[in-house]
CSV table of C-alpha atoms and ligand atoms in Angstrom, one decimal:
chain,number,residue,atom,x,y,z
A,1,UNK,CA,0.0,0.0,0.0
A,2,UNK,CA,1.3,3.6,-0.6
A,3,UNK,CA,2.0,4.9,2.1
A,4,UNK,CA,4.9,7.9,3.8
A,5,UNK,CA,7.5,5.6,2.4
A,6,UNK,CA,6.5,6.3,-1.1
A,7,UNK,CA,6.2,10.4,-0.3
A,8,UNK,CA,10.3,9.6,1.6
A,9,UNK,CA,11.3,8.6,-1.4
A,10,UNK,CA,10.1,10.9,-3.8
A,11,UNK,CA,11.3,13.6,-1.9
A,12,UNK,CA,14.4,12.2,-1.7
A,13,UNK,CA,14.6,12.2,-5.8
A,14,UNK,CA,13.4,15.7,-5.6
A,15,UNK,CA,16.4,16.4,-3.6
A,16,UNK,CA,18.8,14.8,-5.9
A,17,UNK,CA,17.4,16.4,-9.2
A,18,UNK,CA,17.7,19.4,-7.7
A,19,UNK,CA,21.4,19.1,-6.5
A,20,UNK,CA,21.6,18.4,-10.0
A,21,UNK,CA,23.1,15.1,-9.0
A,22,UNK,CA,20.2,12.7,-10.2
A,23,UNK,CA,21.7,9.8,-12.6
A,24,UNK,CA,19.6,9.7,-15.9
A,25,UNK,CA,19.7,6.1,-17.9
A,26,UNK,CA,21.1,7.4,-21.3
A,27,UNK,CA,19.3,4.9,-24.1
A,28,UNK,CA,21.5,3.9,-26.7
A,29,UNK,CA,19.4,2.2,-29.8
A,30,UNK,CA,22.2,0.3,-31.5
A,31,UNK,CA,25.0,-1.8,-30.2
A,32,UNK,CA,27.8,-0.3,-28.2
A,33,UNK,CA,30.8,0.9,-30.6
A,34,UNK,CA,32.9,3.8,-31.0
A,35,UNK,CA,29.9,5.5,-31.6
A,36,UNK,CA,25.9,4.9,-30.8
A,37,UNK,CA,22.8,6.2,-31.8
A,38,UNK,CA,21.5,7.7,-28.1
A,39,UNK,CA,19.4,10.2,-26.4
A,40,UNK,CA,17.7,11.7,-30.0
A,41,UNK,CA,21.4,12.1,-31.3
A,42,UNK,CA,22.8,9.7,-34.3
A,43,UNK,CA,26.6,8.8,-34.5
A,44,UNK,CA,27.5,9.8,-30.4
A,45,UNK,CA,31.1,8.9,-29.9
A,46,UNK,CA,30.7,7.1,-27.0
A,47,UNK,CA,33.8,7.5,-24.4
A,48,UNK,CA,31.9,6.5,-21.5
A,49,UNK,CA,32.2,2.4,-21.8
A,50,UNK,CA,34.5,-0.3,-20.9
A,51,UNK,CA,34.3,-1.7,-24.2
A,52,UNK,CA,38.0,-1.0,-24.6
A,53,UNK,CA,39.1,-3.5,-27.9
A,54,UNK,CA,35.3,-2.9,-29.2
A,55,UNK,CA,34.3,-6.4,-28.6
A,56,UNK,CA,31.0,-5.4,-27.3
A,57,UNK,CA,29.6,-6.3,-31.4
A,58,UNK,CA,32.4,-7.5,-33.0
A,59,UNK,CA,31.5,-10.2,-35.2
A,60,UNK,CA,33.3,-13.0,-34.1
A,61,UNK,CA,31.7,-12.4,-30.2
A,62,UNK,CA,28.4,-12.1,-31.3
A,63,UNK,CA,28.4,-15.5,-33.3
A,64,UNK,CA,30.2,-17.1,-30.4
A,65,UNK,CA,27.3,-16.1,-27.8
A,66,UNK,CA,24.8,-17.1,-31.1
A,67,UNK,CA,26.9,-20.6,-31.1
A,68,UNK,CA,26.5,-21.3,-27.4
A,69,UNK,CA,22.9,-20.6,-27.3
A,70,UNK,CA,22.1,-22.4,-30.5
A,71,UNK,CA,23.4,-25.7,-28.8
A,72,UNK,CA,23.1,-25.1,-25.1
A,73,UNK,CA,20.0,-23.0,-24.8
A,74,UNK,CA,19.1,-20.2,-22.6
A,75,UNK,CA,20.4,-21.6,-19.3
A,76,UNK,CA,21.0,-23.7,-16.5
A,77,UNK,CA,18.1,-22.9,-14.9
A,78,UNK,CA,19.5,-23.8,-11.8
A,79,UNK,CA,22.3,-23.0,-9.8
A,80,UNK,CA,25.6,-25.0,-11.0
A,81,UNK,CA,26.1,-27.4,-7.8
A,82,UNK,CA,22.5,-28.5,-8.0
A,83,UNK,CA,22.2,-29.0,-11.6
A,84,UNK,CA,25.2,-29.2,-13.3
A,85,UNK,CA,27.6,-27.7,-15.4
A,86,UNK,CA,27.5,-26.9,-19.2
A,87,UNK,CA,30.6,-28.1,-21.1
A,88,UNK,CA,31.0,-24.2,-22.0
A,89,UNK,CA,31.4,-23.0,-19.1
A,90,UNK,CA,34.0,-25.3,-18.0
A,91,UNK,CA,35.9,-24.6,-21.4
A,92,UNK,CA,35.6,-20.9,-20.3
A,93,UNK,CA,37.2,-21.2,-16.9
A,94,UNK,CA,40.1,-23.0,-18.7
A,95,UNK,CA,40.9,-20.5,-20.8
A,96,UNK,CA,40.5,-18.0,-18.0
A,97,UNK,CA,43.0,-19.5,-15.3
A,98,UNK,CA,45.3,-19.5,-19.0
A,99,UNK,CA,45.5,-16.2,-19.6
A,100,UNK,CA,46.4,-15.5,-16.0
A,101,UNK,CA,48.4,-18.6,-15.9
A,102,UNK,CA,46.4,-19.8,-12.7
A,103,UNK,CA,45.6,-23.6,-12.1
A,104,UNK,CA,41.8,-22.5,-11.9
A,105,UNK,CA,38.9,-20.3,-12.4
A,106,UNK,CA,35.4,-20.4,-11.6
A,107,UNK,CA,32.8,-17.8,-13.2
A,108,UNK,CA,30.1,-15.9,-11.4
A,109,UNK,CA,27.4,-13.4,-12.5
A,110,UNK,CA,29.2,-10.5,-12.2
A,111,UNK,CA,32.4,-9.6,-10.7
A,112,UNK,CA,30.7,-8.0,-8.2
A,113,UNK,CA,29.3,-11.7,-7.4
A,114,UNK,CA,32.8,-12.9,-7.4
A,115,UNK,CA,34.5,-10.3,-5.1
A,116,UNK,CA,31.5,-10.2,-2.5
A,117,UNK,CA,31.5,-14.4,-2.8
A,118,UNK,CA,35.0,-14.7,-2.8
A,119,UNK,CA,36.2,-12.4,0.8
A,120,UNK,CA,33.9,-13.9,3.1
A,121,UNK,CA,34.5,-17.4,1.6
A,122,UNK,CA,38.3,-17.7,2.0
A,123,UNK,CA,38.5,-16.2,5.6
A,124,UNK,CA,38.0,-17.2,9.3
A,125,UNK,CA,37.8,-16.2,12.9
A,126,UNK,CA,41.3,-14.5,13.5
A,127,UNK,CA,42.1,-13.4,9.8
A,128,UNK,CA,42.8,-10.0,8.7
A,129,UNK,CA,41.6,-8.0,5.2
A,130,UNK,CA,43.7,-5.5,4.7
A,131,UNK,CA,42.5,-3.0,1.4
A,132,UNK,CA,43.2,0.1,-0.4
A,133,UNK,CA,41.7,2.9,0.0
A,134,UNK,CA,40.3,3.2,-3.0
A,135,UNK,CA,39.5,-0.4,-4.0
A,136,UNK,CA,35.8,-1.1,-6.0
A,137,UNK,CA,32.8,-1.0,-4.2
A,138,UNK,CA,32.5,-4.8,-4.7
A,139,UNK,CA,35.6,-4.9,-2.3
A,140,UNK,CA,34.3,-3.2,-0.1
A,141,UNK,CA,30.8,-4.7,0.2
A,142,UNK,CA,33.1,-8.0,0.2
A,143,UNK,CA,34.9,-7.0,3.2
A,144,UNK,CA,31.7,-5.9,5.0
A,145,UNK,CA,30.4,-9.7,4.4
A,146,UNK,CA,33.1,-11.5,6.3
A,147,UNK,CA,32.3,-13.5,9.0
A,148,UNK,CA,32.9,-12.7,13.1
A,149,UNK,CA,36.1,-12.5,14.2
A,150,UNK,CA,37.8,-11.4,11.1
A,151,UNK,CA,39.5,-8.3,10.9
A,152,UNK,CA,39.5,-5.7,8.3
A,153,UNK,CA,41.7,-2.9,7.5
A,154,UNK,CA,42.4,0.4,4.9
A,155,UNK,CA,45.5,1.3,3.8
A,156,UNK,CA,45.6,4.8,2.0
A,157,UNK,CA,45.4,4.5,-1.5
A,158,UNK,CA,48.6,3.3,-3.1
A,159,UNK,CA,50.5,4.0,0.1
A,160,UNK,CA,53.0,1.3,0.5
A,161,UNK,CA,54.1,2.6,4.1
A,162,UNK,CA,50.9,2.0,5.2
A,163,UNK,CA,50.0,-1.4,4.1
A,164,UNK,CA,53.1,-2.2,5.3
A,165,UNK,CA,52.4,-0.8,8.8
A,166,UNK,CA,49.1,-2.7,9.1
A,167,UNK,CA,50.7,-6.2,7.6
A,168,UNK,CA,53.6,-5.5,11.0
A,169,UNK,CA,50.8,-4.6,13.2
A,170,UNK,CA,48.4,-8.2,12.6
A,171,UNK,CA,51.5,-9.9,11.5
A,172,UNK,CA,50.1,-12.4,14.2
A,173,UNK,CA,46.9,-12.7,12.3
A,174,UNK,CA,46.1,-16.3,11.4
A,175,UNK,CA,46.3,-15.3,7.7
A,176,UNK,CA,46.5,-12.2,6.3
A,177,UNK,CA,44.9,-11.2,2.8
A,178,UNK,CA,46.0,-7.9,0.7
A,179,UNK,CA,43.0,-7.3,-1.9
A,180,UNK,CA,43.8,-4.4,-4.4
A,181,UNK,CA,41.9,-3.1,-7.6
A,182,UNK,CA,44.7,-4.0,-10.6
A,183,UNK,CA,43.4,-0.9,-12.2
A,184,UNK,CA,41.6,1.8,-10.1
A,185,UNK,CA,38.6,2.7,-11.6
A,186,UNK,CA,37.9,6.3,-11.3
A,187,UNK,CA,41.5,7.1,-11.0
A,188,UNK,CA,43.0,5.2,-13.8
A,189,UNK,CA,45.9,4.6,-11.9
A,190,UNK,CA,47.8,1.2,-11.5
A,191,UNK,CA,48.1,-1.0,-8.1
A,192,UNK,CA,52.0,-0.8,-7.7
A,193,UNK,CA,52.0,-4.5,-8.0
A,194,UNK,CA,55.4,-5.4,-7.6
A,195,UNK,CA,56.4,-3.5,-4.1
A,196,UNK,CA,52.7,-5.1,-3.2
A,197,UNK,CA,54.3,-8.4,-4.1
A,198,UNK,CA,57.4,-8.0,-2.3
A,199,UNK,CA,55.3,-6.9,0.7
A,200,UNK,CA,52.9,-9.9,0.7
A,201,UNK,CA,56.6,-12.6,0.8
A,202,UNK,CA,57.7,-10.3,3.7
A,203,UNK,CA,54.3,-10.7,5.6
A,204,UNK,CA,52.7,-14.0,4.4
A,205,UNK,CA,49.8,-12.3,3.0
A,206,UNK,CA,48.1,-14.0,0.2
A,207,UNK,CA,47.6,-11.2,-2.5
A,208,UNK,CA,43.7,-10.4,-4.6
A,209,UNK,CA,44.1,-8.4,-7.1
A,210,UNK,CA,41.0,-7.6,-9.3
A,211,UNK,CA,41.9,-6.7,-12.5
A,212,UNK,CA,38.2,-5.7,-13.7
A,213,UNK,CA,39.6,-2.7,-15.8
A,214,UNK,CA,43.2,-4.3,-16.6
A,215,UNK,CA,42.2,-7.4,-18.3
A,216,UNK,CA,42.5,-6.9,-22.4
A,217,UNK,CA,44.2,-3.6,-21.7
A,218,UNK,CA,47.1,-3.6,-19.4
A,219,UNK,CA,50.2,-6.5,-20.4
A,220,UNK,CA,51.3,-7.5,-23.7
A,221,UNK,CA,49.1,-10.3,-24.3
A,222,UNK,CA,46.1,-8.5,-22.3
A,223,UNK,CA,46.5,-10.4,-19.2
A,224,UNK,CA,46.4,-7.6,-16.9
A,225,UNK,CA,48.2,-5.5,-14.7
A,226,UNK,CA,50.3,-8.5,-13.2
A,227,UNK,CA,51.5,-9.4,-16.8
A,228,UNK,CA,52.4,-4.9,-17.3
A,229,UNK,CA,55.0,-5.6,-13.9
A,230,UNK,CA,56.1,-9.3,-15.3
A,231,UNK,CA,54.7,-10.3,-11.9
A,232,UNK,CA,51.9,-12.4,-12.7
A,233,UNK,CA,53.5,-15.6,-11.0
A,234,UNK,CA,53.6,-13.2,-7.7
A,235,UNK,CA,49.9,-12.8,-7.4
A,236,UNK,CA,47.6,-15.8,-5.6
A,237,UNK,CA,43.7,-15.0,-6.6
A,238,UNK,CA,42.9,-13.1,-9.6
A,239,UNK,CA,39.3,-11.1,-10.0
A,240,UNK,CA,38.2,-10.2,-12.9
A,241,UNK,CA,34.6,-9.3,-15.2
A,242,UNK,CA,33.6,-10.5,-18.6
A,243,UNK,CA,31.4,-7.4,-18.9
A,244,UNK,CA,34.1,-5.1,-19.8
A,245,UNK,CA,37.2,-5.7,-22.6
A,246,UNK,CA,36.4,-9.4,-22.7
A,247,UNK,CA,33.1,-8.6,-25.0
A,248,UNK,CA,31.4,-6.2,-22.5
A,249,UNK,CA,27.7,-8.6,-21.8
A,250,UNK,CA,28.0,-9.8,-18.1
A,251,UNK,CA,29.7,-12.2,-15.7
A,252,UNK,CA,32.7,-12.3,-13.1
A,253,UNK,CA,35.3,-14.8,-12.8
A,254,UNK,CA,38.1,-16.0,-10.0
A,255,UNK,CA,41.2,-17.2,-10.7
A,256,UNK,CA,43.7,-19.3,-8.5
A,257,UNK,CA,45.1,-22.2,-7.4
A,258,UNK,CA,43.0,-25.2,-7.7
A,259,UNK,CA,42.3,-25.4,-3.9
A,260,UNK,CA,41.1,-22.1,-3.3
A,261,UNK,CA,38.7,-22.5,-6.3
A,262,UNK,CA,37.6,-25.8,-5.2
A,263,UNK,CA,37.0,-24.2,-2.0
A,264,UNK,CA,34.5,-21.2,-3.8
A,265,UNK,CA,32.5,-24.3,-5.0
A,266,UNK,CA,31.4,-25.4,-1.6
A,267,UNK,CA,31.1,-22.4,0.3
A,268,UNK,CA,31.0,-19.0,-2.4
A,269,UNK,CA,27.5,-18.0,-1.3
A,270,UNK,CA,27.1,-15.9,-4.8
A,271,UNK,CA,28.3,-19.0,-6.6
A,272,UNK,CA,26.3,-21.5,-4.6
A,273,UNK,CA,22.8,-20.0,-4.5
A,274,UNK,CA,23.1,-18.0,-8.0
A,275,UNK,CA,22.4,-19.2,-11.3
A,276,UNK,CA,25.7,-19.7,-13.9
A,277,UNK,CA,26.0,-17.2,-16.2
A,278,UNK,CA,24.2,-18.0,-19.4
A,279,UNK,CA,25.9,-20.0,-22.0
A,280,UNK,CA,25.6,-17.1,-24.7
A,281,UNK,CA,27.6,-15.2,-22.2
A,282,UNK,CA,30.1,-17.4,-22.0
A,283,UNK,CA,30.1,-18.2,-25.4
A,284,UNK,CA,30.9,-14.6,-26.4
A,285,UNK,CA,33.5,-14.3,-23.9
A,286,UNK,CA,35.3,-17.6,-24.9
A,287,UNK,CA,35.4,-15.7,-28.6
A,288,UNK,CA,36.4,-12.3,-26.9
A,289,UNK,CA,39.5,-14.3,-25.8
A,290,UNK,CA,40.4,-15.3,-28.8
A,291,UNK,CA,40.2,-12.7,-30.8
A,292,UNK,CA,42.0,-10.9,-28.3
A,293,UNK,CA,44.8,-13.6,-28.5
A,294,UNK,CA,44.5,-13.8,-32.6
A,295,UNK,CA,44.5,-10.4,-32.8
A,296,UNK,CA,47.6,-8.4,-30.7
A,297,UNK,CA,47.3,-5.0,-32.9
A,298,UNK,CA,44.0,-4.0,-31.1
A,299,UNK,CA,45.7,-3.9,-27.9
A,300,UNK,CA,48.2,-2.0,-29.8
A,301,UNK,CA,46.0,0.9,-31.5
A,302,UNK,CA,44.7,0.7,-27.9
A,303,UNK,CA,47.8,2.1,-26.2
A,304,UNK,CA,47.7,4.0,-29.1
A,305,UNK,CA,44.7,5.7,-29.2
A,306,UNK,CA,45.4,6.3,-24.7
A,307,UNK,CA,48.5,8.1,-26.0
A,308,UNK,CA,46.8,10.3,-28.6
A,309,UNK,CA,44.0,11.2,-26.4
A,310,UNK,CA,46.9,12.2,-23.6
A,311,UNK,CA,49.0,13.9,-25.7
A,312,UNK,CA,45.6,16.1,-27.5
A,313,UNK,CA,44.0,16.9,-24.3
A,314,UNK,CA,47.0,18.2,-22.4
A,315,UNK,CA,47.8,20.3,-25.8
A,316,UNK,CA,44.4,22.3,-25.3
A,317,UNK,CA,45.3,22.9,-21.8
A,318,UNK,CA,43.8,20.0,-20.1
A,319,UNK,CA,44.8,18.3,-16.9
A,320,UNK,CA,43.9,15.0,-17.1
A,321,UNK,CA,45.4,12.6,-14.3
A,322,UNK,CA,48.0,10.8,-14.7
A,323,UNK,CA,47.9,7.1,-15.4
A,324,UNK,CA,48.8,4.1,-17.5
A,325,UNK,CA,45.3,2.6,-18.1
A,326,UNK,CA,42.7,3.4,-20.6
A,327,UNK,CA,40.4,5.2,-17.8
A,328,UNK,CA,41.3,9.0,-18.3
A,329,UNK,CA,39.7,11.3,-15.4
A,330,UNK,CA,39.4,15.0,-16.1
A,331,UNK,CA,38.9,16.9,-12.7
A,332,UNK,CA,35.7,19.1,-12.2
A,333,UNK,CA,35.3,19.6,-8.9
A,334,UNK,CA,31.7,20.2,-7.8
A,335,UNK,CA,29.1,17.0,-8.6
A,336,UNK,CA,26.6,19.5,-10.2
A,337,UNK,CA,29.0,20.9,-12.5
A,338,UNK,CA,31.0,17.7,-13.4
A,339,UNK,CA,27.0,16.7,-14.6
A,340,UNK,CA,26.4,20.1,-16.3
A,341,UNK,CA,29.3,19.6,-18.0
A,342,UNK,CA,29.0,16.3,-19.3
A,343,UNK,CA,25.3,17.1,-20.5
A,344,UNK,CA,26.9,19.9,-22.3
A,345,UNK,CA,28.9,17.2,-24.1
A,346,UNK,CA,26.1,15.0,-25.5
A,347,UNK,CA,24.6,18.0,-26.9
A,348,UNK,CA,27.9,18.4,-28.8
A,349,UNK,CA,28.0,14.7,-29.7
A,350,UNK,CA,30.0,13.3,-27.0
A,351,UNK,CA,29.0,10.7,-24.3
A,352,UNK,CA,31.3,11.1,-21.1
A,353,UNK,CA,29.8,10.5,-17.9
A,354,UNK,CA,30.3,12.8,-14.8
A,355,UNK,CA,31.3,11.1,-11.6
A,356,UNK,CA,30.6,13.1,-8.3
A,357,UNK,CA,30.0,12.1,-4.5
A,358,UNK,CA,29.3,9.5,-3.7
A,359,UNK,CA,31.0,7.4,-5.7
A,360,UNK,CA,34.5,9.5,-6.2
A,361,UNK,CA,34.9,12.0,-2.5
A,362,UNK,CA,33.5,15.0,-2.2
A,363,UNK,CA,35.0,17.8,-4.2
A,364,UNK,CA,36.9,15.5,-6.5
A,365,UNK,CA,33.5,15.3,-9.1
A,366,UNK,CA,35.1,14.2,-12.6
A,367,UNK,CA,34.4,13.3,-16.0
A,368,UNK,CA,35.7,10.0,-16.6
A,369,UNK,CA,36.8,9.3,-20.4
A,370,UNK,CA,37.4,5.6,-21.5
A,371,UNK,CA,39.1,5.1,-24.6
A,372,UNK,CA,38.6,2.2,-26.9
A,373,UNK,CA,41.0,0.7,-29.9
A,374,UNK,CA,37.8,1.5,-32.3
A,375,UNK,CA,38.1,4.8,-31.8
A,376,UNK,CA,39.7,6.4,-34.6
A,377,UNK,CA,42.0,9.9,-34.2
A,378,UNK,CA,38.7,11.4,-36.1
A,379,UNK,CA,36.7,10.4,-33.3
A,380,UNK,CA,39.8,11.6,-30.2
A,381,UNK,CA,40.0,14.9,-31.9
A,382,UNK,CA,36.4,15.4,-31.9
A,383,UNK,CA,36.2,14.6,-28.0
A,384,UNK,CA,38.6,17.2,-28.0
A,385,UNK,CA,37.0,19.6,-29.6
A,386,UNK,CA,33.7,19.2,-27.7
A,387,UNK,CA,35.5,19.7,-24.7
A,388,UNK,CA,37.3,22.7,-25.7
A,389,UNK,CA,33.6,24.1,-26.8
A,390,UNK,CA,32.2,23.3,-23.9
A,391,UNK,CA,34.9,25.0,-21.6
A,392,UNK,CA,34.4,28.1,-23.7
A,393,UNK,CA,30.3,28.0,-23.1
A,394,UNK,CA,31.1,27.4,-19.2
A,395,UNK,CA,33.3,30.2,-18.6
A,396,UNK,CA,36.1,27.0,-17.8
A,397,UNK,CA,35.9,24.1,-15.7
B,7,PLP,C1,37.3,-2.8,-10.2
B,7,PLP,C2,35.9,-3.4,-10.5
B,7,PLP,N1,35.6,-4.5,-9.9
B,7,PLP,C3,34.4,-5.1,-10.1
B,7,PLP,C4,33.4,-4.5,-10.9
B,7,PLP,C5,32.1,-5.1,-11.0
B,7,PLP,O1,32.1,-5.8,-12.2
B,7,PLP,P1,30.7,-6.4,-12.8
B,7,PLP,O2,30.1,-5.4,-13.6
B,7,PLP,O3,31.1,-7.6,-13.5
B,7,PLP,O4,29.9,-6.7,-11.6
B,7,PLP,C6,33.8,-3.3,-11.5
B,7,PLP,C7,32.8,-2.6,-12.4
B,7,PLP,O5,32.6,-1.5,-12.5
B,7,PLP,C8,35.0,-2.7,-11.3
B,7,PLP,O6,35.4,-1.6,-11.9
């Protein structure tokens, strides 16, 4: 029945449209590319998804989900311990724990699934978390799941005196687990994976890194950040999402050694009382993998296309923060603004979304471009220029 709840929560998204801080669904009407057909506009260059080597429709991915469904249907209808497993989605997690060069890999419906089934699953009474600062919400929700008696603990982002501080300080701990984002995602930064590394053999800490925004961007084959820092054999348990670079529809995945994936099986509550993700899904990713493998010069004209972008912005007097990913953040400031100014954009053509509190901290409100190997220099300069337009209109930003 309607009642004061219902009035509670429309005031509450009368308070947000106001604050000009309300998140609108943009609608795209054809597939995600370089550039979609969105909010009444034709040809928008999109720079606002993960899609980073333009898998998302790429022919080969799309007849490799159409494959899988063809001869395994829809789904499990079921979750995987109770009715089974499909022969794709075992092929996938092969070829997942390959390209990290793991034992092992399970999949789950989103990353998100896999971090917040993965942290409470692997710990007990008398462990300790300890996680950056700025780690995914999935982390973080992760680490609020764990069970009683298990600590947790934030070191400041990329701050390697602290971690190392807090590993001393529970280096009586029964076990101790580092969990860092590969890639940070509003930052674009990189986890310094290899003083992490040397830190987790000093301590005993068994190292997560999820490499949501890394995988089939950072590394020469794609493999992530831990392949960038030649450290891969360094890290123990490997996150990552298939709804990103690796064909952009949905699903998570773990990676590690066989025991600690065995483990996920009997006691991951995401994995345990969730269905598997749908054999077109994993299809399409299985082909995503592939061509990512057949196909090196798209990770190329990606780092390309990051250096362009880089190189054009700071040339019209842009700051954009440093990094080494394909996640470029542009600092606004105020959450209203950063959203004023990235509606500004679509009008001009351009789809970059505007991040403000509370997902990046107050103050720090950003537009957050994502570049993609289909992007052409056309398309880069064109962000460029709508920028540039749109700082004029503004008086700056
Ligand atoms: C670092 C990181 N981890 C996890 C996720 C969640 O991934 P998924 O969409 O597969 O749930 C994201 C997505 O934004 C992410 O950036």
């Amino acid at each position: 029945m309607y009642n004061a709840f219902d009035d509670a929560v429309k005031n509450k998204l009368a308070g947000l449209e106001k604050a000009g801080t309300y998140k609108h669904y943009r609608n795209l009407s054809t597939p995600m590319d370089a550039h979609a057909d969105m909010a009444g506009q034709r040809g928008v260059v999109v720079m606002s998804s993960n899609n980073y080597l333009g898998l998302a429709d790429h022919p080969a991915v799309v007849k490799g989900a159409q494959d899988a469904l063809e001869k395994f249907g829809h789904g499990t209808a079921s979750v995987r311990f109770i009715c089974g497993s499909m022969d794709i989605h075992e092929a996938l997690e092969t070829r997942l724990a390959q390209l990290h060069g793991m034992e092992a890999a399970l999949t789950f419906s989103s990353c998100w699934a896999a971090n917040t089934g993965l942290i409470p699953a692997i710990t007990g009474e008398g462990d300790m978390v300890i996680s950056d600062a700025l780690n995914h919400a999935s982390i973080i929700d992760g680490c609020r799941l764990v069970g009683k008696g298990v600590g947790r603990a934030v070191y400041t982002h990329g701050d390697m005196h602290a971690l190392e501080h807090l590993l001393k300080e529970h280096r009586y701990a029964k076990h101790r687990f580092i969990i860092t984002d590969g890639v940070f995602s509003m930052e674009g930064n990189l986890a310094h994976l290899p003083a992490i590394c040397d830190l987790a053999d000093r301590y005993e800490a068994t190292l997560i890194v999820d490499d949501s925004h890394g995988v089939g961007v950072m590394g020469a084959t794609g493999a992530g950040v831990a392949e960038f820092y030649h450290c891969a054999d360094r890290v123990d348990i490997i996150t990552g999402t298939l709804g990103k670079a690796l064909g952009g529809a949905a699903g998570g995945y773990v990676a590690g050694r066989t025991h600690v994936i065995e483990l996920l099986k009997q006691n991951a509550r995401t994995n345990l009382f969730s269905n598997a993700i749908s054999p077109a899904t994993a299809g399409g990713a299985l082909a995503a993998l592939e061509v990512m493998q057949r196909a090196p010069q798209l990770l190329k004209t990606l780092h390309e296309n990051v250096a362009y972008f880089r190189h054009q912005l700071k040339e019209a007097g842009f700051k954009p923060l440093d990094g080494e990913s394909a996640i470029v953040p542009i600092i606004i400031g105020d959450t209203a603004q950063a959203m004023a100014v990235a509606d500004a954009l679509l009008k001009q053509g351009v789809f970059i979304t505007g991040f403000g509190y509370p997902v990046v901290p107050e103050g720090t409100a950003r537009l957050r471009a994502q570049v993609s190997a289909v992007h052409s220099k056309a398309d880069l300069d064109r962000v460029v220029g709508a920028l540039i337009a749109v700082r004029e209109e503004m008086g700056g930003f």
